[in-house]
Coordinates of C-alpha atoms and ligand atoms in Angstrom, one line a residue:
M277 CA 13.9 -0.8 16.6
R278 CA 10.3 -1.9 16.6
I279 CA 7.9 1.1 16.1
D280 CA 4.4 -0.4 16.1
F281 CA 4.2 -2.8 19.0
G282 CA 2.1 -2.3 22.1
E283 CA 0.1 0.7 23.3
P284 CA 1.4 4.0 21.9
K285 CA 2.2 6.8 24.3
P286 CA 0.8 10.3 23.6
L287 CA 3.6 12.9 22.9
D288 CA 4.3 15.6 25.6
S289 CA 3.9 18.3 23.0
L290 CA 2.8 18.6 19.3
D291 CA 5.1 21.5 18.8
G292 CA 7.7 21.0 16.1
L293 CA 5.9 17.9 14.6
R294 CA 7.4 17.1 11.2
L295 CA 4.7 15.0 9.5
H296 CA 6.3 15.4 6.1
D297 CA 9.7 14.1 7.3
P298 CA 10.4 10.4 6.6
A299 CA 12.6 10.4 9.6
T300 CA 9.6 10.9 11.8
Y301 CA 8.4 7.4 10.7
V302 CA 11.7 5.4 11.1
A303 CA 12.9 6.9 14.3
G304 CA 9.9 6.7 16.6
C305 CA 6.5 5.2 17.0
R306 CA 4.3 6.6 14.3
H307 CA 1.3 5.7 16.4
D308 CA 2.4 8.0 19.3
V309 CA 2.0 10.8 16.7
W310 CA -1.3 9.8 15.4
L311 CA -2.8 9.1 18.8
S312 CA -1.7 12.5 20.0
L313 CA -3.3 14.1 16.9
R314 CA -6.6 12.4 17.4
R315 CA -6.7 13.3 21.1
H316 CA -5.4 16.9 20.9
R317 CA -5.5 18.2 17.4
P318 CA -7.8 16.1 15.2
V319 CA -7.6 18.8 12.5
G320 CA -4.7 21.0 12.1
R321 CA -2.6 23.1 9.7
D322 CA 0.8 21.6 8.8
H323 CA 3.5 22.8 6.4
M324 CA 5.8 21.3 3.8
P325 CA 9.5 22.3 4.0
D326 CA 8.9 25.0 1.3
G327 CA 6.2 26.5 3.6
T328 CA 3.2 25.2 1.5
P329 CA 0.3 24.7 4.0
Y330 CA -1.9 21.6 4.1
W331 CA -4.8 20.5 6.4
S332 CA -4.1 17.3 8.4
F333 CA -7.1 15.2 9.4
A334 CA -6.6 12.3 11.8
T335 CA -10.0 10.9 12.7
Y336 CA -11.9 8.1 10.9
A337 CA -15.0 10.1 10.2
D338 CA -13.0 12.9 8.5
C339 CA -10.7 10.7 6.6
D340 CA -13.6 8.5 5.4
K341 CA -15.4 11.7 4.2
I342 CA -12.4 13.1 2.4
V343 CA -11.7 9.8 0.6
K344 CA -15.3 9.1 -0.4
D345 CA -16.4 12.7 -1.4
T346 CA -14.5 13.0 -4.8
A347 CA -16.6 16.0 -5.8
T348 CA -15.2 18.1 -3.0
Y349 CA -11.7 16.4 -2.6
S350 CA -9.9 15.9 -5.9
S351 CA -7.1 13.4 -6.7
E352 CA -6.1 15.3 -9.9
D353 CA -3.2 17.2 -8.4
G354 CA -1.6 14.3 -6.5
T355 CA -2.4 11.7 -3.8
I356 CA 0.8 11.8 -1.8
L357 CA 2.5 14.4 0.3
A358 CA 5.3 14.9 -2.2
S359 CA 2.7 16.5 -4.5
V360 CA 1.6 19.2 -2.0
G361 CA 2.4 22.6 -3.5
V362 CA 3.9 21.2 -6.7
G363 CA 1.2 18.8 -8.2
D364 CA 1.9 15.7 -10.1
S365 CA 3.1 15.7 -13.7
A366 CA 0.8 12.7 -14.4
G367 CA -2.3 14.6 -12.9
G368 CA -5.5 14.0 -14.8
Q369 CA -3.9 11.1 -16.8
T370 CA -3.9 8.1 -14.6
I371 CA -6.5 6.0 -12.8
T372 CA -5.3 7.2 -9.4
L373 CA -5.0 10.9 -10.4
M374 CA -8.5 11.3 -12.0
D375 CA -11.9 12.3 -10.6
P376 CA -15.2 10.8 -11.5
P377 CA -16.9 10.9 -14.0
D378 CA -13.8 10.7 -16.3
H379 CA -12.1 8.4 -13.9
S380 CA -14.7 5.7 -14.5
A381 CA -13.7 5.5 -18.2
I382 CA -10.4 4.2 -17.2
R383 CA -11.3 2.3 -13.9
R384 CA -14.2 0.2 -15.4
P385 CA -12.1 -1.7 -18.0
L386 CA -9.2 -2.1 -15.6
M387 CA -11.5 -3.5 -12.9
R388 CA -12.7 -6.1 -15.4
T389 CA -9.2 -7.5 -15.6
M390 CA -8.8 -7.7 -11.9
R391 CA -12.1 -8.5 -10.3
Q392 CA -12.9 -11.3 -7.9
S393 CA -14.2 -13.7 -10.6
V394 CA -10.9 -13.3 -12.5
V395 CA -8.8 -14.0 -9.4
R396 CA -10.9 -17.0 -8.7
R397 CA -10.5 -18.3 -12.3
R398 CA -6.7 -18.0 -12.0
A399 CA -6.5 -19.2 -8.4
D400 CA -4.6 -22.4 -9.1
A401 CA -1.9 -20.8 -11.1
V402 CA -1.3 -18.1 -8.6
R403 CA -1.2 -20.5 -5.7
A404 CA 1.5 -22.5 -7.6
K405 CA 3.5 -19.3 -8.0
V406 CA 3.1 -18.2 -4.3
L407 CA 4.1 -21.8 -3.3
R408 CA 7.3 -21.4 -5.4
L409 CA 8.0 -18.0 -3.6
I410 CA 7.5 -19.3 -0.1
D411 CA 9.1 -22.7 -0.6
P412 CA 12.3 -21.7 1.4
L413 CA 10.0 -20.7 4.4
L414 CA 8.2 -24.0 4.1
A415 CA 11.6 -25.8 4.2
G416 CA 12.6 -23.9 7.4
G417 CA 15.7 -22.0 8.4
E418 CA 16.4 -18.2 8.6
H419 CA 15.2 -15.8 5.9
D420 CA 14.9 -12.2 5.2
I421 CA 11.1 -12.0 4.7
A422 CA 11.2 -8.4 3.5
R423 CA 13.5 -9.3 0.6
L424 CA 11.4 -12.5 -0.2
M425 CA 8.1 -10.8 -0.2
R426 CA 9.2 -8.0 -2.5
L427 CA 8.0 -10.2 -5.4
L428 CA 4.7 -11.1 -3.9
P429 CA 2.7 -8.5 -5.7
M430 CA 4.0 -9.6 -9.1
V431 CA 3.3 -13.1 -8.2
A432 CA -0.2 -12.1 -7.2
A433 CA -1.0 -9.9 -10.1
G434 CA 1.8 -9.8 -12.7
D435 CA -0.1 -11.9 -15.1
L436 CA -3.2 -9.9 -14.6
L437 CA -1.2 -6.7 -15.3
G438 CA 0.2 -8.5 -18.6
I439 CA 3.8 -7.9 -17.6
P440 CA 6.0 -10.7 -18.7
E441 CA 7.6 -12.7 -15.8
Q442 CA 11.1 -12.0 -16.7
H443 CA 10.6 -8.3 -15.8
W444 CA 8.9 -8.9 -12.4
E445 CA 12.1 -8.4 -10.3
T446 CA 12.9 -5.2 -12.1
V447 CA 9.4 -3.8 -11.7
A448 CA 9.1 -4.9 -8.0
F449 CA 12.5 -3.3 -6.9
N450 CA 12.3 -0.2 -8.9
T451 CA 8.7 0.8 -8.0
T452 CA 9.7 0.7 -4.3
A453 CA 12.9 2.6 -5.1
S454 CA 10.8 5.3 -6.8
I455 CA 8.9 5.9 -3.7
A456 CA 11.8 5.6 -1.2
P457 CA 14.9 6.8 -3.1
E458 CA 16.5 8.0 0.1
D459 CA 16.3 4.5 1.7
P460 CA 19.8 2.9 1.8
E461 CA 18.1 -0.4 0.5
Y462 CA 17.0 1.5 -2.7
A463 CA 19.4 4.3 -3.2
V464 CA 21.0 3.1 -6.5
G465 CA 22.2 6.5 -7.7
R466 CA 24.7 9.2 -6.6
D467 CA 21.8 11.2 -5.0
V468 CA 18.0 11.2 -4.8
G469 CA 17.6 12.8 -8.3
D470 CA 20.0 10.2 -9.9
T471 CA 18.3 7.2 -8.2
L472 CA 14.9 8.5 -9.4
R473 CA 16.3 9.0 -13.0
R474 CA 17.7 5.5 -13.1
V475 CA 14.7 3.6 -11.6
H476 CA 12.2 5.5 -13.8
H477 CA 14.4 4.7 -16.8
R478 CA 14.4 1.0 -16.0
L479 CA 10.6 0.9 -15.3
F480 CA 9.6 2.8 -18.4
A481 CA 11.9 0.7 -20.6
V482 CA 10.0 -2.4 -19.2
F483 CA 6.6 -0.8 -19.7
A484 CA 7.6 0.2 -23.3
E485 CA 8.6 -3.3 -24.1
T486 CA 5.5 -4.7 -22.4
I487 CA 3.3 -2.5 -24.6
E488 CA 4.9 -3.8 -27.7
T489 CA 4.6 -7.4 -26.5
R490 CA 0.9 -6.9 -25.7
R491 CA 0.2 -5.2 -29.0
R492 CA 1.6 -8.3 -30.9
D493 CA 0.1 -10.8 -28.3
P494 CA -3.0 -9.3 -26.6
G495 CA -4.3 -10.9 -23.5
E496 CA -7.0 -10.3 -20.9
D497 CA -4.9 -8.0 -18.8
V498 CA -4.4 -4.4 -17.7
V499 CA -1.9 -3.4 -20.4
T500 CA -4.1 -4.8 -23.2
A501 CA -7.2 -3.1 -21.7
L502 CA -5.2 0.2 -21.6
L503 CA -4.2 -0.2 -25.2
G504 CA -7.9 -0.6 -26.3
L505 CA -9.0 2.4 -24.2
E506 CA -10.7 5.5 -25.6
I507 CA -11.4 8.5 -23.6
G508 CA -13.6 11.2 -25.2
G509 CA -13.8 9.1 -28.3
R510 CA -10.1 9.1 -28.8
P511 CA -7.5 6.3 -28.0
I512 CA -5.1 7.2 -25.3
D513 CA -1.5 7.5 -26.5
D514 CA 1.4 5.2 -25.4
R515 CA 2.7 7.8 -22.9
R516 CA -0.6 7.7 -21.0
V517 CA -0.6 3.9 -21.2
M518 CA 2.8 3.8 -19.7
L519 CA 1.9 6.3 -16.9
N520 CA -1.0 4.0 -16.0
C521 CA 1.2 0.9 -16.1
Y522 CA 3.4 2.9 -13.5
S523 CA 0.4 3.8 -11.4
V524 CA -0.9 0.2 -11.2
A525 CA 2.5 -1.3 -10.6
L526 CA 3.1 1.2 -7.9
G527 CA -0.3 0.4 -6.3
A528 CA 0.7 -3.2 -6.1
N529 CA 4.3 -3.1 -5.1
S530 CA 4.2 -0.3 -2.5
T531 CA 1.6 -2.1 -0.4
T532 CA 1.3 -5.9 -0.6
P533 CA 4.7 -7.0 0.6
H534 CA 4.4 -4.8 3.7
V535 CA 1.1 -6.3 4.6
A536 CA 2.6 -9.8 4.4
C537 CA 5.7 -8.7 6.5
H538 CA 3.8 -6.7 9.2
T539 CA 1.2 -9.6 9.5
L540 CA 3.9 -12.2 9.9
L541 CA 5.7 -10.0 12.4
A542 CA 2.4 -9.4 14.4
L543 CA 1.9 -13.2 14.4
A544 CA 5.5 -14.0 15.5
E545 CA 5.0 -11.6 18.5
R546 CA 1.6 -13.2 19.3
P547 CA 2.2 -17.0 18.8
E548 CA -1.2 -17.7 20.5
I549 CA -2.9 -16.1 17.5
W550 CA -1.0 -18.2 15.0
R551 CA -1.7 -21.4 16.9
A552 CA -5.4 -20.4 16.8
V553 CA -5.2 -19.9 12.9
M554 CA -3.3 -23.3 12.5
A555 CA -6.1 -24.9 14.5
D556 CA -8.9 -23.2 12.5
P557 CA -7.8 -22.0 9.0
A558 CA -11.3 -20.6 8.5
L559 CA -9.9 -17.6 10.4
I560 CA -7.5 -16.8 7.5
P561 CA -9.8 -14.2 5.7
A562 CA -10.1 -12.3 9.1
L563 CA -6.4 -12.5 9.5
V564 CA -5.8 -11.0 6.1
E565 CA -8.3 -8.2 6.8
E566 CA -6.9 -7.5 10.2
G567 CA -3.4 -7.5 8.7
A568 CA -4.4 -4.8 6.2
R569 CA -5.9 -2.6 9.0
W570 CA -2.9 -3.3 11.2
T571 CA -0.4 -2.5 8.6
S572 CA -2.3 0.4 6.8
P573 CA 0.5 0.4 4.2
T574 CA -0.4 4.0 3.1
H575 CA 0.1 6.4 6.0
H576 CA -1.9 9.1 4.1
L577 CA -3.9 10.0 1.0
I578 CA -3.7 13.6 -0.2
R579 CA -6.5 15.4 -1.9
R580 CA -7.2 19.0 -3.0
V581 CA -10.3 20.9 -2.3
T582 CA -12.4 21.8 -5.4
A583 CA -14.8 24.4 -3.7
D584 CA -14.9 26.3 -0.4
T585 CA -16.1 23.8 2.2
E586 CA -16.1 22.9 5.9
L587 CA -14.9 19.8 7.7
G588 CA -14.0 19.0 11.3
G589 CA -14.8 22.5 12.3
V590 CA -12.5 24.2 9.9
R591 CA -13.3 26.3 6.8
M592 CA -11.3 25.4 3.7
A593 CA -10.9 27.2 0.5
A594 CA -10.8 25.9 -3.1
G595 CA -7.3 24.8 -3.9
D596 CA -6.4 24.0 -0.2
W597 CA -4.3 20.8 0.1
V598 CA -5.8 18.1 2.5
C599 CA -4.1 15.1 4.1
A600 CA -6.2 12.2 5.3
W601 CA -4.0 10.2 7.7
V602 CA -5.7 6.9 7.0
A603 CA -3.3 4.9 9.2
S604 CA -4.6 7.0 12.1
A605 CA -8.2 6.5 11.0
N606 CA -7.5 2.8 11.2
R607 CA -6.6 3.1 14.9
D608 CA -9.5 5.5 15.8
E609 CA -11.0 4.2 19.0
Q610 CA -14.4 5.8 18.1
V611 CA -14.7 3.1 15.3
F612 CA -12.3 0.2 16.5
D613 CA -12.6 -1.3 20.0
D614 CA -9.2 -1.8 21.5
P615 CA -7.6 -0.6 18.3
Y616 CA -4.0 -1.5 19.3
A617 CA -4.9 -5.2 19.7
F618 CA -4.4 -7.5 16.7
D619 CA -7.8 -9.1 16.9
L620 CA -9.2 -11.7 14.5
R621 CA -12.7 -11.3 15.9
R622 CA -13.0 -7.8 14.8
A623 CA -16.3 -7.7 12.9
P624 CA -17.1 -5.5 11.1
N625 CA -13.7 -4.3 10.3
P626 CA -14.3 -1.2 8.1
H627 CA -10.7 -0.2 7.8
L628 CA -9.5 2.2 5.1
G629 CA -6.4 0.1 4.3
F630 CA -7.6 -0.4 0.7
G631 CA -9.0 3.1 0.5
A632 CA -12.8 3.7 0.1
G633 CA -15.3 4.9 -2.5
A634 CA -14.5 5.6 -6.2
H635 CA -10.7 4.9 -5.8
Y636 CA -11.2 1.7 -3.7
C637 CA -8.2 -0.5 -4.5
I638 CA -8.7 -2.5 -7.6
G639 CA -5.9 -5.0 -6.7
A640 CA -7.7 -5.9 -3.4
P641 CA -9.0 -9.3 -4.6
A642 CA -5.6 -10.3 -6.0
S643 CA -3.6 -9.3 -3.0
R644 CA -6.2 -10.8 -0.6
Y645 CA -6.0 -14.0 -2.4
A646 CA -2.1 -14.2 -2.4
L647 CA -1.9 -13.3 1.2
S648 CA -4.4 -15.9 2.1
V649 CA -2.4 -18.6 0.2
I650 CA 0.7 -17.7 2.3
F651 CA -1.0 -18.2 5.5
E652 CA -2.9 -21.3 4.4
E653 CA 0.2 -23.1 3.2
L654 CA 2.1 -22.2 6.4
A655 CA -0.8 -23.2 8.6
R656 CA -1.3 -26.5 6.6
R657 CA 2.3 -27.6 7.4
R658 CA 2.2 -26.1 10.9
V659 CA 5.2 -24.0 10.3
R660 CA 6.1 -21.8 13.3
F661 CA 8.2 -18.7 13.0
E662 CA 10.0 -16.1 15.1
V663 CA 12.0 -12.8 14.6
A664 CA 15.6 -13.6 14.2
G665 CA 17.2 -10.1 13.9
E666 CA 16.8 -6.4 13.5
V667 CA 13.7 -5.1 11.8
R668 CA 14.3 -2.1 9.5
H669 CA 11.6 0.2 8.3
L670 CA 11.3 1.9 4.9
Y671 CA 12.5 5.6 4.9
S672 CA 9.2 7.0 3.6
N673 CA 6.4 9.4 4.9
W674 CA 3.9 7.6 2.7
I675 CA 4.4 3.9 3.0
N676 CA 4.6 1.9 6.2
G677 CA 7.2 -0.4 4.7
I678 CA 9.7 -2.9 6.0
T679 CA 13.0 -3.3 4.3
S680 CA 14.5 -6.1 6.4
L681 CA 12.8 -8.7 8.5
P682 CA 15.0 -11.7 9.4
M683 CA 12.8 -14.5 10.6
R684 CA 13.5 -18.2 11.6
F685 CA 11.0 -20.7 10.3
T686 CA 10.5 -24.2 11.8
P687 CA 8.3 -26.7 10.0
D688 CA 6.4 -29.2 12.1
A689 CA 8.6 -32.1 13.1
Ligands
LIG887 C1 -2.5 -5.3 0.5 C2 -2.4 -4.7 -0.7 C3 -2.9 -3.4 -1.2 C4 -3.2 -2.3 -0.4 C5 -3.3 -2.2 1.1 C6 -3.7 -1.2 -1.4 C7 -4.0 -0.1 -1.0 C8 -4.6 0.9 -1.9 C9 -5.3 2.2 -1.5 C10 -5.3 2.7 -0.1 C11 -5.8 2.7 -2.5 C12 -6.6 4.1 -2.7 C13 -5.7 5.2 -3.2 C14 -6.5 6.5 -3.2 O1 -7.6 6.5 -2.8 O2 -5.9 7.5 -3.7 C15 -5.6 1.8 -3.6 C16 -5.9 2.1 -5.0 C17 -5.4 1.4 -6.0 N1 -4.7 0.2 -5.9 FE1 -4.1 -0.8 -4.3 N2 -3.4 -1.7 -2.6 C18 -3.0 -3.0 -2.5 C19 -2.7 -3.9 -3.6 C20 -2.8 -3.5 -4.9 C21 -2.5 -4.4 -6.0 C22 -2.0 -5.8 -5.9 C23 -2.7 -3.6 -7.2 C24 -2.5 -3.9 -8.6 C25 -2.2 -5.1 -9.1 C26 -3.2 -2.3 -6.7 C27 -3.6 -1.3 -7.6 C28 -4.3 -0.3 -7.2 C29 -4.8 0.8 -8.1 C30 -4.7 0.7 -9.6 C31 -5.5 1.7 -7.4 C32 -6.2 3.0 -7.9 C33 -7.7 2.7 -8.0 C34 -8.4 4.0 -8.5 O3 -7.9 5.1 -8.4 O4 -9.6 3.8 -8.9 N3 -3.3 -2.3 -5.4 N4 -4.8 0.8 -3.2

């Protein structure tokens, strides 16, 4: 079933909405839900299954404010719905789960390893690796793009992270499994708990080995930067280095493959746009940006209120949980004209796909570049493509993922 094509239809009623339930996002059009929220209940009180309440914000203006105002909306207790009511055991320890000013102590050195100038310097090596990854597509035939793109984040940023290439498959598969342990594609254990134990064990074994490798053989990468990091005048311990490896690997692998898949899918369904891109490859940066808005791989970002405050007409108390539905914000008709059109002329395109403010994605330059290379190489060879089977969506309330996307590729005769 396709769940993001065409104009969404507002729901008849918002009663019984289960925004926390992953089934909501695989069984129906998620944009029906968010459109209805923006129209009829832009701010509301929702509940987790254990009864813990949280505020849902659906408009661009409110989501933008929540994500940018780190003094009022803290990341320290968790940034995904699964943390609501229970917190996150890595809270206050990792780049994603810290607030300024301490957050900058870890963000600044990591940024230096992943910024635009570094990506530019390594561009040829990454292009060669992306070419190897998409070689089967360039040759033509039928392929499951979701499986193939799983490795894209590591191809884009594995060297920048400092993770040896022999571990890329393990990291790519297990990070996704860790956020969607109930998805049949990723359920490797007897039950959810067993799957999580197994995938975390595999990931932390790789990170432990990588730490030893980078200690012996330092590079200009994230792991080496973490090993040299001092916070409050003291070096951080290996556990904290590993938690940050996990955080960065998660940021990369939970998002990049799905932008590639959703963008290819959008193009397959709009061949006139792909023809325009082939005719004018200068459109590719706009394609990648619109692909990120279109996909909005993170449905939501969670924050916790630090002091009594007011937003969107409601009063909130310190300690309240807040959910910014950024995927809804990215379709807000107050900001984006014709938001359900995949439009390469959208300028400006101030989407929140990469977040905003102090936590803006540090992997954005690397992922933008790798995504561009895919479209440049396909366009250069005038490869056409179409959907060749059932599209399956990731069972997750957080990530707008695709687990299976069969497509047929036809190189230019
Ligand atoms: C198209 C691909 C990507 C998308 C759409 C994306 C999206 C995001 C978003 C929405 C955030 C903000 C999280 C928040 O505010 O709580 C974020 C932060 C982050 N992303 Fe990405 N990401 C992508 C690729 C990557 C890659 C390739 C990496 C690493 C190699 C990465 C690493 C991170 C990290 C470490 C953060 C946290 C930054 C901070 O807290 O200061 N991301 N990303």
